[in-house]
C-alpha atoms as a printed R data frame, in Angstrom:
    type eleno elety resid chain resno       x       y       z
1   ATOM     1    CA   MET     A     1 -23.025 -23.614   9.266
2   ATOM     2    CA   GLU     A     2 -22.667 -25.495  12.347
3   ATOM     3    CA   ILE     A     3 -20.598 -23.194  15.207
4   ATOM     4    CA   PRO     A     4 -17.905 -24.688  16.383
5   ATOM     5    CA   ALA     A     5 -16.422 -25.149  19.858
6   ATOM     6    CA   PRO     A     6 -15.638 -22.039  21.694
7   ATOM     7    CA   ALA     A     7 -12.011 -21.309  22.683
8   ATOM     8    CA   VAL     A     8 -12.499 -20.095  26.002
9   ATOM     9    CA   LEU     A     9 -15.008 -21.688  28.253
10  ATOM    10    CA   PHE     A    10 -14.286 -20.238  32.116
11  ATOM    11    CA   PRO     A    11 -15.326 -17.484  33.024
12  ATOM    12    CA   GLU     A    12 -17.614 -17.309  30.548
13  ATOM    13    CA   ARG     A    13 -17.653 -19.149  26.754
14  ATOM    14    CA   MET     A    14 -15.873 -16.605  24.080
15  ATOM    15    CA   TRP     A    15 -15.139 -17.653  20.541
16  ATOM    16    CA   SER     A    16 -11.974 -16.029  18.777
17  ATOM    17    CA   GLY     A    17 -11.928 -13.495  15.683
18  ATOM    18    CA   LYS     A    18 -10.658 -16.612  14.210
19  ATOM    19    CA   GLN     A    19 -12.609 -18.697  14.256
20  ATOM    20    CA   LEU     A    20 -15.631 -16.667  13.257
21  ATOM    21    CA   PHE     A    21 -13.817 -15.805  10.423
22  ATOM    22    CA   SER     A    22 -12.920 -19.507   9.237
23  ATOM    23    CA   MET     A    23 -16.910 -20.377   9.206
24  ATOM    24    CA   LEU     A    24 -17.033 -18.011   6.150
25  ATOM    25    CA   LEU     A    25 -14.719 -20.169   4.416
26  ATOM    26    CA   ILE     A    26 -14.967 -23.879   3.150
27  ATOM    27    CA   ASN     A    27 -13.204 -26.997   3.248
28  ATOM    28    CA   GLU     A    28 -10.864 -26.173   0.348
29  ATOM    29    CA   VAL     A    29  -9.490 -23.199   0.837
30  ATOM    30    CA   ASN     A    30  -6.048 -23.891   1.878
31  ATOM    31    CA   ILE     A    31  -3.389 -20.280   2.143
32  ATOM    32    CA   TYR     A    32   0.528 -20.146   3.679
33  ATOM    33    CA   ARG     A    33   2.317 -16.691   3.444
34  ATOM    34    CA   GLY     A    34   3.452 -13.871   4.679
35  ATOM    35    CA   GLY     A    35   1.228 -11.047   5.608
36  ATOM    36    CA   LYS     A    36   0.882  -8.028   7.847
37  ATOM    37    CA   SER     A    37   0.662  -8.102  11.378
38  ATOM    38    CA   GLY     A    38  -2.344  -6.380  14.373
39  ATOM    39    CA   PRO     A    39  -1.700  -4.211  16.814
40  ATOM    40    CA   SER     A    40  -2.978  -7.124  18.974
41  ATOM    41    CA   SER     A    41  -0.701  -9.203  17.996
42  ATOM    42    CA   PRO     A    42   2.541  -7.869  16.239
43  ATOM    43    CA   ASP     A    43   4.301 -11.848  16.005
44  ATOM    44    CA   ASP     A    44   0.889 -12.619  13.755
45  ATOM    45    CA   THR     A    45   3.248 -12.152  10.546
46  ATOM    46    CA   ARG     A    46   2.351 -14.756   8.624
47  ATOM    47    CA   VAL     A    47  -1.457 -15.966   7.262
48  ATOM    48    CA   VAL     A    48  -2.240 -19.991   7.177
49  ATOM    49    CA   ILE     A    49  -5.581 -20.796   6.774
50  ATOM    50    CA   ARG     A    50  -5.652 -24.639   6.798
51  ATOM    51    CA   GLN     A    51  -9.135 -26.892   5.164
52  ATOM    52    CA   GLY     A    52 -10.855 -24.024   5.543
53  ATOM    53    CA   HIS     A    53  -9.776 -23.033   9.360
54  ATOM    54    CA   VAL     A    54  -7.227 -19.981  10.182
55  ATOM    55    CA   HIS     A    55  -4.495 -21.432  12.456
56  ATOM    56    CA   GLN     A    56  -2.366 -17.730  11.935
57  ATOM    57    CA   GLY     A    57  -2.321 -14.327  10.977
58  ATOM    58    CA   VAL     A    58  -4.651 -10.838  10.447
59  ATOM    59    CA   MET     A    59  -6.783 -10.711   7.623
60  ATOM    60    CA   SER     A    60  -5.686  -7.139   5.478
61  ATOM    61    CA   LYS     A    61  -6.042  -5.561   1.887
62  ATOM    62    CA   ALA     A    62  -3.478  -7.849   0.363
63  ATOM    63    CA   MET     A    63  -5.880 -11.279   1.603
64  ATOM    64    CA   LEU     A    64  -9.743  -9.588   1.117
65  ATOM    65    CA   GLY     A    65  -8.717  -7.445  -1.656
66  ATOM    66    CA   SER     A    66  -8.797  -7.579  -5.651
67  ATOM    67    CA   LYS     A    67  -5.113  -8.651  -5.772
68  ATOM    68    CA   ALA     A    68  -4.323 -12.048  -7.810
69  ATOM    69    CA   GLY     A    69  -3.549 -14.746  -5.519
70  ATOM    70    CA   GLY     A    70  -5.936 -13.315  -2.841
71  ATOM    71    CA   LEU     A    71  -8.620 -15.155  -0.301
72  ATOM    72    CA   VAL     A    72 -11.814 -14.279  -3.219
73  ATOM    73    CA   HIS     A    73  -9.878 -15.312  -6.354
74  ATOM    74    CA   VAL     A    74  -8.746 -19.017  -4.660
75  ATOM    75    CA   LEU     A    75 -12.548 -18.693  -3.273
76  ATOM    76    CA   TYR     A    76 -13.518 -18.426  -7.055
77  ATOM    77    CA   ASN     A    77 -10.559 -20.557  -8.133
78  ATOM    78    CA   LYS     A    78 -11.707 -23.490  -6.367
79  ATOM    79    CA   GLY     A    79 -15.649 -23.111  -7.507
80  ATOM    80    CA   LEU     A    80 -14.791 -23.365 -11.196
81  ATOM    81    CA   SER     A    81 -14.654 -27.055 -11.274
82  ATOM    82    CA   LYS     A    82 -18.535 -26.910 -10.856
83  ATOM    83    CA   MET     A    83 -21.253 -24.633 -12.792
84  ATOM    84    CA   ASP     A    84 -21.290 -21.030 -11.624
85  ATOM    85    CA   GLU     A    85 -19.729 -22.225  -8.139
86  ATOM    86    CA   GLY     A    86 -16.908 -20.395  -8.186
87  ATOM    87    CA   ARG     A    87 -19.232 -16.917  -7.611
88  ATOM    88    CA   LYS     A    88 -21.842 -18.371  -5.590
89  ATOM    89    CA   GLN     A    89 -19.190 -19.057  -3.226
90  ATOM    90    CA   CYS     A    90 -17.294 -15.581  -3.614
91  ATOM    91    CA   ARG     A    91 -20.750 -13.735  -3.414
92  ATOM    92    CA   ARG     A    92 -21.415 -16.245  -0.150
93  ATOM    93    CA   PHE     A    93 -18.029 -15.342   1.097
94  ATOM    94    CA   LEU     A    94 -18.295 -11.305   1.140
95  ATOM    95    CA   ASN     A    95 -21.874 -10.933   2.613
96  ATOM    96    CA   GLY     A    96 -21.001 -12.975   5.345
97  ATOM    97    CA   CYS     A    97 -17.750 -11.013   5.909
98  ATOM    98    CA   GLN     A    98 -20.039  -7.630   5.350
99  ATOM    99    CA   ARG     A    99 -22.139  -9.261   8.210
100 ATOM   100    CA   LEU     A   100 -19.558  -9.905  10.656
101 ATOM   101    CA   VAL     A   101 -17.976  -6.530  10.506
102 ATOM   102    CA   ASN     A   102 -20.713  -4.456  10.520
103 ATOM   103    CA   ALA     A   103 -21.865  -6.760  13.724
104 ATOM   104    CA   TRP     A   104 -18.811  -6.303  15.174
105 ATOM   105    CA   LEU     A   105 -18.230  -2.670  14.715
106 ATOM   106    CA   MET     A   106 -22.181  -2.153  16.151
107 ATOM   107    CA   MET     A   107 -20.335  -3.641  19.188
108 ATOM   108    CA   ARG     A   108 -16.538  -1.965  19.481
109 ATOM   109    CA   GLY     A   109 -16.720   0.785  17.348
110 ATOM   110    CA   PHE     A   110 -14.239   2.321  15.208
111 ATOM   111    CA   SER     A   111 -13.406   6.337  14.905
112 ATOM   112    CA   ILE     A   112 -10.660   8.819  14.557
113 ATOM   113    CA   GLY     A   113  -9.620  11.951  17.531
114 ATOM   114    CA   ILE     A   114  -7.672  14.045  18.085
115 ATOM   115    CA   GLN     A   115  -5.565  12.230  20.154
116 ATOM   116    CA   ASP     A   116  -4.275  10.335  17.230
117 ATOM   117    CA   THR     A   117  -2.917  13.058  15.509
118 ATOM   118    CA   LEU     A   118  -0.705  14.402  19.087
119 ATOM   119    CA   ALA     A   119   2.795  13.402  19.025
120 ATOM   120    CA   THR     A   120   4.801  13.567  22.690
121 ATOM   121    CA   ARG     A   121   6.616  16.752  23.141
122 ATOM   122    CA   THR     A   122  10.457  15.144  22.890
123 ATOM   123    CA   ILE     A   123   9.056  14.384  18.581
124 ATOM   124    CA   ASN     A   124   7.725  17.626  18.579
125 ATOM   125    CA   ASP     A   125  10.792  18.421  19.853
126 ATOM   126    CA   ARG     A   126  13.034  16.587  17.099
127 ATOM   127    CA   ILE     A   127  10.324  17.421  14.287
128 ATOM   128    CA   ILE     A   128  11.677  21.561  14.694
129 ATOM   129    CA   GLU     A   129  14.700  20.606  14.628
130 ATOM   130    CA   VAL     A   130  14.612  18.666  11.505
131 ATOM   131    CA   ILE     A   131  13.399  21.249   9.787
132 ATOM   132    CA   ASP     A   132  15.460  23.671  11.209
133 ATOM   133    CA   ASP     A   133  17.918  21.669   9.959
134 ATOM   134    CA   ALA     A   134  17.107  21.266   5.902
135 ATOM   135    CA   LYS     A   135  15.656  25.127   6.132
136 ATOM   136    CA   THR     A   136  19.557  25.962   6.899
137 ATOM   137    CA   ALA     A   137  21.022  22.896   4.647
138 ATOM   138    CA   ALA     A   138  18.886  24.755   1.731
139 ATOM   139    CA   ASP     A   139  19.948  28.078   2.405
140 ATOM   140    CA   ALA     A   140  23.629  26.740   2.131
141 ATOM   141    CA   ILE     A   141  22.861  25.038  -1.162
142 ATOM   142    CA   ILE     A   142  21.652  28.597  -2.072
143 ATOM   143    CA   ASP     A   143  24.876  29.760  -1.374
144 ATOM   144    CA   THR     A   144  26.872  27.582  -2.545
145 ATOM   145    CA   ALA     A   145  25.205  27.779  -6.203
146 ATOM   146    CA   ARG     A   146  25.530  31.868  -6.114
147 ATOM   147    CA   GLN     A   147  28.919  30.979  -5.882
148 ATOM   148    CA   GLY     A   148  28.813  28.614  -8.816
149 ATOM   149    CA   SER     A   149  30.393  25.968  -7.119
150 ATOM   150    CA   ILE     A   150  27.526  23.451  -7.021
151 ATOM   151    CA   THR     A   151  28.465  19.562  -8.686
152 ATOM   152    CA   LEU     A   152  26.629  18.901 -11.971
153 ATOM   153    CA   SER     A   153  26.023  15.958 -13.758
154 ATOM   154    CA   PRO     A   154  26.642  15.210 -16.851
155 ATOM   155    CA   GLY     A   155  23.808  17.326 -19.765
156 ATOM   156    CA   GLU     A   156  23.003  19.172 -16.710
157 ATOM   157    CA   THR     A   157  22.367  23.126 -15.900
158 ATOM   158    CA   MET     A   158  23.145  24.963 -13.306
159 ATOM   159    CA   GLN     A   159  19.324  25.599 -12.538
160 ATOM   160    CA   ASP     A   160  18.529  22.035 -12.493
161 ATOM   161    CA   ALA     A   161  20.957  20.713  -9.963
162 ATOM   162    CA   PHE     A   162  20.108  23.528  -7.966
163 ATOM   163    CA   GLU     A   163  16.621  22.328  -7.681
164 ATOM   164    CA   SER     A   164  17.440  19.112  -7.275
165 ATOM   165    CA   SER     A   165  19.685  19.851  -4.650
166 ATOM   166    CA   ILE     A   166  17.178  21.765  -2.124
167 ATOM   167    CA   ASN     A   167  14.197  19.444  -3.487
168 ATOM   168    CA   GLN     A   168  16.533  16.233  -2.474
169 ATOM   169    CA   ARG     A   169  17.172  18.001   1.087
170 ATOM   170    CA   LEU     A   170  14.210  19.369   1.717
171 ATOM   171    CA   ASN     A   171  12.162  15.846   0.762
172 ATOM   172    CA   LYS     A   172  14.958  14.139   3.301
173 ATOM   173    CA   ALA     A   173  14.033  16.389   6.120
174 ATOM   174    CA   ILE     A   174   9.871  15.073   5.149
175 ATOM   175    CA   ASP     A   175  11.154  11.762   5.273
176 ATOM   176    CA   GLU     A   176  12.699  11.732   8.854
177 ATOM   177    CA   CYS     A   177  10.162  13.316  10.821
178 ATOM   178    CA   GLY     A   178   7.574  10.215   9.118
179 ATOM   179    CA   THR     A   179   9.926   7.782  10.086
180 ATOM   180    CA   MET     A   180   9.681   9.341  13.773
181 ATOM   181    CA   VAL     A   181   5.860   9.909  14.072
182 ATOM   182    CA   MET     A   182   4.837   6.331  12.775
183 ATOM   183    CA   SER     A   183   7.728   4.654  15.264
184 ATOM   184    CA   SER     A   184   6.815   6.609  18.092
185 ATOM   185    CA   ILE     A   185   2.874   6.361  17.974
186 ATOM   186    CA   ARG     A   186   1.100   3.818  19.662
187 ATOM   187    CA   ARG     A   187   0.066   0.105  17.709
188 ATOM   188    CA   ASP     A   188  -3.888   0.991  18.605
189 ATOM   189    CA   ASN     A   189  -3.892   4.632  17.001
190 ATOM   190    CA   ALA     A   190  -6.740   4.625  14.976
191 ATOM   191    CA   ILE     A   191  -5.055   5.957  11.638
192 ATOM   192    CA   TYR     A   192  -1.546   3.566  12.336
193 ATOM   193    CA   THR     A   193  -4.618   1.002  12.552
194 ATOM   194    CA   MET     A   194  -6.298   1.782   9.308
195 ATOM   195    CA   ILE     A   195  -2.532   2.195   7.387
196 ATOM   196    CA   GLU     A   196  -1.852  -1.227   8.474
197 ATOM   197    CA   ALA     A   197  -4.579  -2.605   7.576
198 ATOM   198    CA   GLY     A   198  -4.622  -0.710   3.802
199 ATOM   199    CA   SER     A   199  -7.982   0.034   4.306
200 ATOM   200    CA   LYS     A   200  -6.959   3.994   3.919
201 ATOM   201    CA   GLY     A   201  -4.600   6.186   4.432
202 ATOM   202    CA   SER     A   202  -0.692   6.112   4.124
203 ATOM   203    CA   LYS     A   203   2.440   7.028   6.141
204 ATOM   204    CA   LEU     A   204   3.200  10.316   4.159
205 ATOM   205    CA   ASN     A   205  -0.759  11.176   5.492
206 ATOM   206    CA   MET     A   206   0.347  10.549   9.018
207 ATOM   207    CA   SER     A   207   3.115  12.811   8.548
208 ATOM   208    CA   GLN     A   208   1.214  15.822   7.333
209 ATOM   209    CA   ILE     A   209  -1.254  15.917   9.836
210 ATOM   210    CA   VAL     A   210   1.548  15.879  12.525
211 ATOM   211    CA   THR     A   211   4.986  17.366  11.483
212 ATOM   212    CA   CYS     A   212   4.739  19.189   8.392
213 ATOM   213    CA   VAL     A   213   3.059  19.499   4.880
214 ATOM   214    CA   GLY     A   214   6.622  19.424   2.852
215 ATOM   215    CA   GLN     A   215   7.336  20.808  -0.374
216 ATOM   216    CA   GLN     A   216   4.657  21.081  -3.023
217 ATOM   217    CA   ASN     A   217   5.432  20.850  -6.315
218 ATOM   218    CA   VAL     A   218   3.726  22.896  -9.940
219 ATOM   219    CA   ASN     A   219   4.975  20.415 -13.229
220 ATOM   220    CA   GLY     A   220   6.971  18.431 -11.461
221 ATOM   221    CA   LYS     A   221   9.397  21.823  -9.941
222 ATOM   222    CA   ARG     A   222   9.197  24.342  -7.269
223 ATOM   223    CA   ILE     A   223   6.620  27.167  -7.185
224 ATOM   224    CA   PRO     A   224   8.182  29.357 -10.070
225 ATOM   225    CA   ASP     A   225   7.733  32.810  -9.773
226 ATOM   226    CA   ARG     A   226   5.646  34.502 -11.941
227 ATOM   227    CA   PHE     A   227   5.496  37.747 -10.625
228 ATOM   228    CA   TRP     A   228   7.536  40.067 -12.874
229 ATOM   229    CA   SER     A   229   9.653  41.368 -10.125
230 ATOM   230    CA   GLY     A   230  11.064  37.273  -9.892
231 ATOM   231    CA   ARG     A   231   8.160  37.396  -6.322
232 ATOM   232    CA   THR     A   232   6.281  34.044  -5.997
233 ATOM   233    CA   LEU     A   233   4.360  36.215  -4.162
234 ATOM   234    CA   PRO     A   234   3.592  39.208  -2.684
235 ATOM   235    CA   HIS     A   235   4.697  38.256   0.705
236 ATOM   236    CA   PHE     A   236   7.956  37.719  -0.164
237 ATOM   237    CA   ALA     A   237  11.422  39.611  -1.343
238 ATOM   238    CA   ALA     A   238  12.772  39.569  -4.874
239 ATOM   239    CA   PHE     A   239  14.743  36.960  -6.361
240 ATOM   240    CA   ASP     A   240  14.046  34.558  -2.407
241 ATOM   241    CA   TYR     A   241  15.415  31.427  -3.728
242 ATOM   242    CA   GLY     A   242  14.843  30.028  -0.112
243 ATOM   243    CA   PRO     A   243  11.883  27.169   1.204
244 ATOM   244    CA   LEU     A   244   9.504  28.809   3.031
245 ATOM   245    CA   SER     A   245   8.952  31.347  -0.643
246 ATOM   246    CA   ARG     A   246   9.209  28.839  -3.191
247 ATOM   247    CA   GLY     A   247   6.559  26.095  -1.490
248 ATOM   248    CA   PHE     A   248   8.257  24.766   1.035
249 ATOM   249    CA   VAL     A   249   4.888  24.404   3.783
250 ATOM   250    CA   ALA     A   250   6.227  23.757   7.093
251 ATOM   251    CA   ASN     A   251   3.340  23.176   9.360
252 ATOM   252    CA   GLY     A   252   1.265  19.968   9.544
253 ATOM   253    CA   TYR     A   253  -2.782  19.777   9.402
254 ATOM   254    CA   LEU     A   254  -2.384  19.699  12.984
255 ATOM   255    CA   LYS     A   255  -1.120  23.106  13.326
256 ATOM   256    CA   GLY     A   256  -2.586  24.724  10.387
257 ATOM   257    CA   LEU     A   257  -1.087  26.724   7.416
258 ATOM   258    CA   SER     A   258   0.012  30.057   7.601
259 ATOM   259    CA   PRO     A   259  -1.333  32.242   4.591
260 ATOM   260    CA   ALA     A   260   1.268  32.454   2.205
261 ATOM   261    CA   GLU     A   261   1.779  28.377   2.772
262 ATOM   262    CA   PHE     A   262  -2.249  27.430   1.952
263 ATOM   263    CA   PHE     A   263  -1.729  29.539  -1.380
264 ATOM   264    CA   PHE     A   264   1.080  27.014  -1.999
265 ATOM   265    CA   HIS     A   265  -0.730  24.132  -1.343
266 ATOM   266    CA   ALA     A   266  -3.901  25.566  -3.054
267 ATOM   267    CA   MET     A   267  -1.525  25.674  -6.021
268 ATOM   268    CA   GLY     A   268  -0.332  21.695  -5.821
269 ATOM   269    CA   GLY     A   269  -4.041  21.123  -5.622
270 ATOM   270    CA   ARG     A   270  -5.188  22.439  -8.226
271 ATOM   271    CA   GLU     A   271  -2.586  20.769 -10.465
272 ATOM   272    CA   GLY     A   272  -3.533  17.547  -8.717
273 ATOM   273    CA   LEU     A   273  -7.501  18.083  -9.571
274 ATOM   274    CA   VAL     A   274  -6.920  19.012 -13.288
275 ATOM   275    CA   ASP     A   275  -3.942  16.052 -13.269
276 ATOM   276    CA   THR     A   276  -7.531  13.938 -12.596
277 ATOM   277    CA   ALA     A   277  -9.629  14.957 -15.010
278 ATOM   278    CA   VAL     A   278  -7.239  14.635 -18.018
279 ATOM   279    CA   LYS     A   279  -5.654  12.088 -17.503
280 ATOM   280    CA   THR     A   280  -9.166   9.926 -17.263
281 ATOM   281    CA   ALA     A   281 -10.327  11.095 -20.635
282 ATOM   282    CA   GLN     A   282  -6.450  10.191 -21.714
283 ATOM   283    CA   THR     A   283  -6.343   6.387 -20.549
284 ATOM   284    CA   GLY     A   284 -10.474   5.970 -21.101
285 ATOM   285    CA   TYR     A   285  -9.310   6.927 -24.939
286 ATOM   286    CA   ILE     A   286  -6.299   4.425 -25.280
287 ATOM   287    CA   TYR     A   287  -8.282   1.946 -23.134
288 ATOM   288    CA   ARG     A   288 -10.957   1.940 -25.811
289 ATOM   289    CA   ARG     A   289  -8.744   1.721 -28.699
290 ATOM   290    CA   LEU     A   290  -6.806  -1.111 -27.460
291 ATOM   291    CA   VAL     A   291 -10.605  -2.837 -26.710
292 ATOM   292    CA   LYS     A   292 -11.144  -2.037 -30.501
293 ATOM   293    CA   ALA     A   293  -7.754  -3.250 -31.635
294 ATOM   294    CA   LEU     A   294  -8.125  -6.571 -29.624
295 ATOM   295    CA   GLU     A   295 -12.087  -7.661 -29.721
296 ATOM   296    CA   ASP     A   296 -11.600  -9.892 -32.275
297 ATOM   297    CA   LEU     A   297  -8.916 -12.440 -31.055
298 ATOM   298    CA   CYS     A   298 -10.209 -15.218 -29.375
299 ATOM   299    CA   VAL     A   299  -7.739 -18.397 -28.113
300 ATOM   300    CA   ARG     A   300  -8.396 -21.988 -30.409
301 ATOM   301    CA   TYR     A   301  -8.867 -25.018 -29.159
302 ATOM   302    CA   ASP     A   302  -4.962 -26.168 -30.687
303 ATOM   303    CA   GLY     A   303  -3.303 -23.156 -27.997
304 ATOM   304    CA   THR     A   304  -3.089 -20.517 -30.943
305 ATOM   305    CA   VAL     A   305  -3.901 -16.881 -31.002
306 ATOM   306    CA   ARG     A   306  -6.228 -15.928 -34.215
307 ATOM   307    CA   ASN     A   307  -8.449 -12.747 -35.441
308 ATOM   308    CA   ALA     A   308 -11.919 -13.504 -36.898
309 ATOM   309    CA   GLN     A   309 -10.338 -13.966 -40.180
310 ATOM   310    CA   GLY     A   310  -8.222 -17.143 -39.116
311 ATOM   311    CA   HIS     A   311  -4.981 -14.871 -39.733
312 ATOM   312    CA   LEU     A   312  -2.242 -16.515 -36.479
313 ATOM   313    CA   VAL     A   313  -1.524 -14.348 -34.323
314 ATOM   314    CA   SER     A   314   0.578 -15.795 -31.588
315 ATOM   315    CA   GLY     A   315   2.101 -19.837 -31.635
316 ATOM   316    CA   LEU     A   316   0.517 -19.969 -28.380
317 ATOM   317    CA   TYR     A   317  -0.874 -17.479 -25.254
318 ATOM   318    CA   GLY     A   318   0.708 -15.904 -23.474
319 ATOM   319    CA   GLU     A   319   3.801 -17.687 -24.182
320 ATOM   320    CA   ASP     A   320   2.899 -20.703 -22.086
321 ATOM   321    CA   GLY     A   321  -0.820 -21.056 -22.693
322 ATOM   322    CA   LEU     A   322  -1.122 -20.553 -19.088
323 ATOM   323    CA   ASN     A   323  -4.687 -19.281 -17.797
324 ATOM   324    CA   ALA     A   324  -3.733 -16.155 -16.021
325 ATOM   325    CA   GLN     A   325  -7.331 -16.537 -14.247
326 ATOM   326    CA   ARG     A   326  -6.094 -19.790 -12.706
327 ATOM   327    CA   MET     A   327  -2.962 -19.168 -11.391
328 ATOM   328    CA   GLU     A   328  -2.389 -18.653  -8.198
329 ATOM   329    CA   SER     A   329   1.430 -19.057  -5.654
330 ATOM   330    CA   GLN     A   330   2.383 -22.142  -4.404
331 ATOM   331    CA   ARG     A   331   4.979 -22.814  -2.263
332 ATOM   332    CA   PHE     A   332   7.697 -25.878  -2.063
333 ATOM   333    CA   ILE     A   333   8.961 -27.049   0.958
334 ATOM   334    CA   SER     A   334  11.203 -29.034  -0.547
335 ATOM   335    CA   LEU     A   335  12.945 -27.740  -3.775
336 ATOM   336    CA   LYS     A   336  15.390 -25.361  -1.110
337 ATOM   337    CA   ALA     A   337  14.526 -28.110   1.831
338 ATOM   338    CA   SER     A   338  18.439 -29.723   2.795
339 ATOM   339    CA   ASN     A   339  18.409 -33.625   2.635
340 ATOM   340    CA   GLN     A   340  18.403 -33.394   6.467
341 ATOM   341    CA   GLN     A   341  15.637 -31.058   6.023
342 ATOM   342    CA   PHE     A   342  13.581 -33.664   4.239
343 ATOM   343    CA   ARG     A   343  14.228 -36.383   5.536
344 ATOM   344    CA   SER     A   344  12.711 -34.590   8.627
345 ATOM   345    CA   MET     A   345   9.553 -33.574   6.845
346 ATOM   346    CA   PHE     A   346   9.348 -36.572   4.755
347 ATOM   347    CA   LEU     A   347  10.635 -40.029   5.639
348 ATOM   348    CA   HIS     A   348   8.234 -41.769   8.328
349 ATOM   349    CA   SER     A   349   8.252 -45.542   9.659
350 ATOM   350    CA   GLU     A   350   5.613 -47.856   8.630
351 ATOM   351    CA   GLY     A   351   2.637 -46.977  10.449
352 ATOM   352    CA   GLN     A   352   3.949 -43.918  11.653
353 ATOM   353    CA   GLN     A   353   1.077 -40.239  10.678
354 ATOM   354    CA   SER     A   354   3.613 -37.492   8.622
355 ATOM   355    CA   THR     A   355   3.115 -34.057   9.564
356 ATOM   356    CA   LEU     A   356   4.426 -31.479   7.672
357 ATOM   357    CA   PRO     A   357   5.686 -28.959   9.360
358 ATOM   358    CA   LEU     A   358   4.274 -24.946   8.356
359 ATOM   359    CA   SER     A   359   7.615 -24.194   8.020
360 ATOM   360    CA   PRO     A   360  11.304 -25.488   7.645
361 ATOM   361    CA   GLN     A   361  12.879 -25.880  10.425
């Protein structure tokens, strides 16, 4: 493996991250597509790889993950013409990525501190206002429902319309708080970096840490009143339909939950654990039945799909006969280009080298 010329010569020899990453690729790789920008280069929003050299872009989860058309998929397809070469290329690339990232982390490090979860005083004040406004709006919806003047959709009961209206208003407040937090934090925030890279976390997780956890649901609805007295917990008045008594957690993980909020949060968390266990068994059984039903189907040399008895199942595999393993998205600049753009890109005099731009001008 040849070491490329350094990108910076003075005051000391330094190589860019794109140069180091390009050393892991083979020359046949060419990719041009949209991508995510990094905190150090917010305008670097496209991934451009030419002849195995990374010219532009950030290697996020969308490029390095198991997604169709990703870098691993492209590398595998490039080696399919040779026996087992695609697997070897992918193995070398993944091993090289791991060694490169480990060496970088040994020098730089990456961790999350309490500072990454703190918002400014102005943002905290605005968050409190948004949550208070949501509580006031929920109380107004309760008064409207008690007066019987709430608007009903076709086939909707009064109870359904009431619960739907309150849920929408509270969820809107959570979205507003999350938007404020994500727009105010620094680009080099560790949690923000993980979210943008796609390695872990989401904007909802960030919002729940800093602002409020939000509405807790059981069976897709707000916390029901299980007590005979019409209470969700003994801490609230009977027949209280307000947000706090029905599972709305106004505090975030950073500030800490109250005892009632903690109990409601445990109710929603338990449902998630049970669903995980039940759905795993259900989907596994369905998958097994599908595999057993389709295991004798194969694509014959004439392109038809037949079973073990030779009975025709499909005249052409997938209705198009294309191998999904080899399919990749391609750019056709000439398809959308105007006549003037087409001439500027492809018309050249004899002896003049044709240089295609990265994108139509």
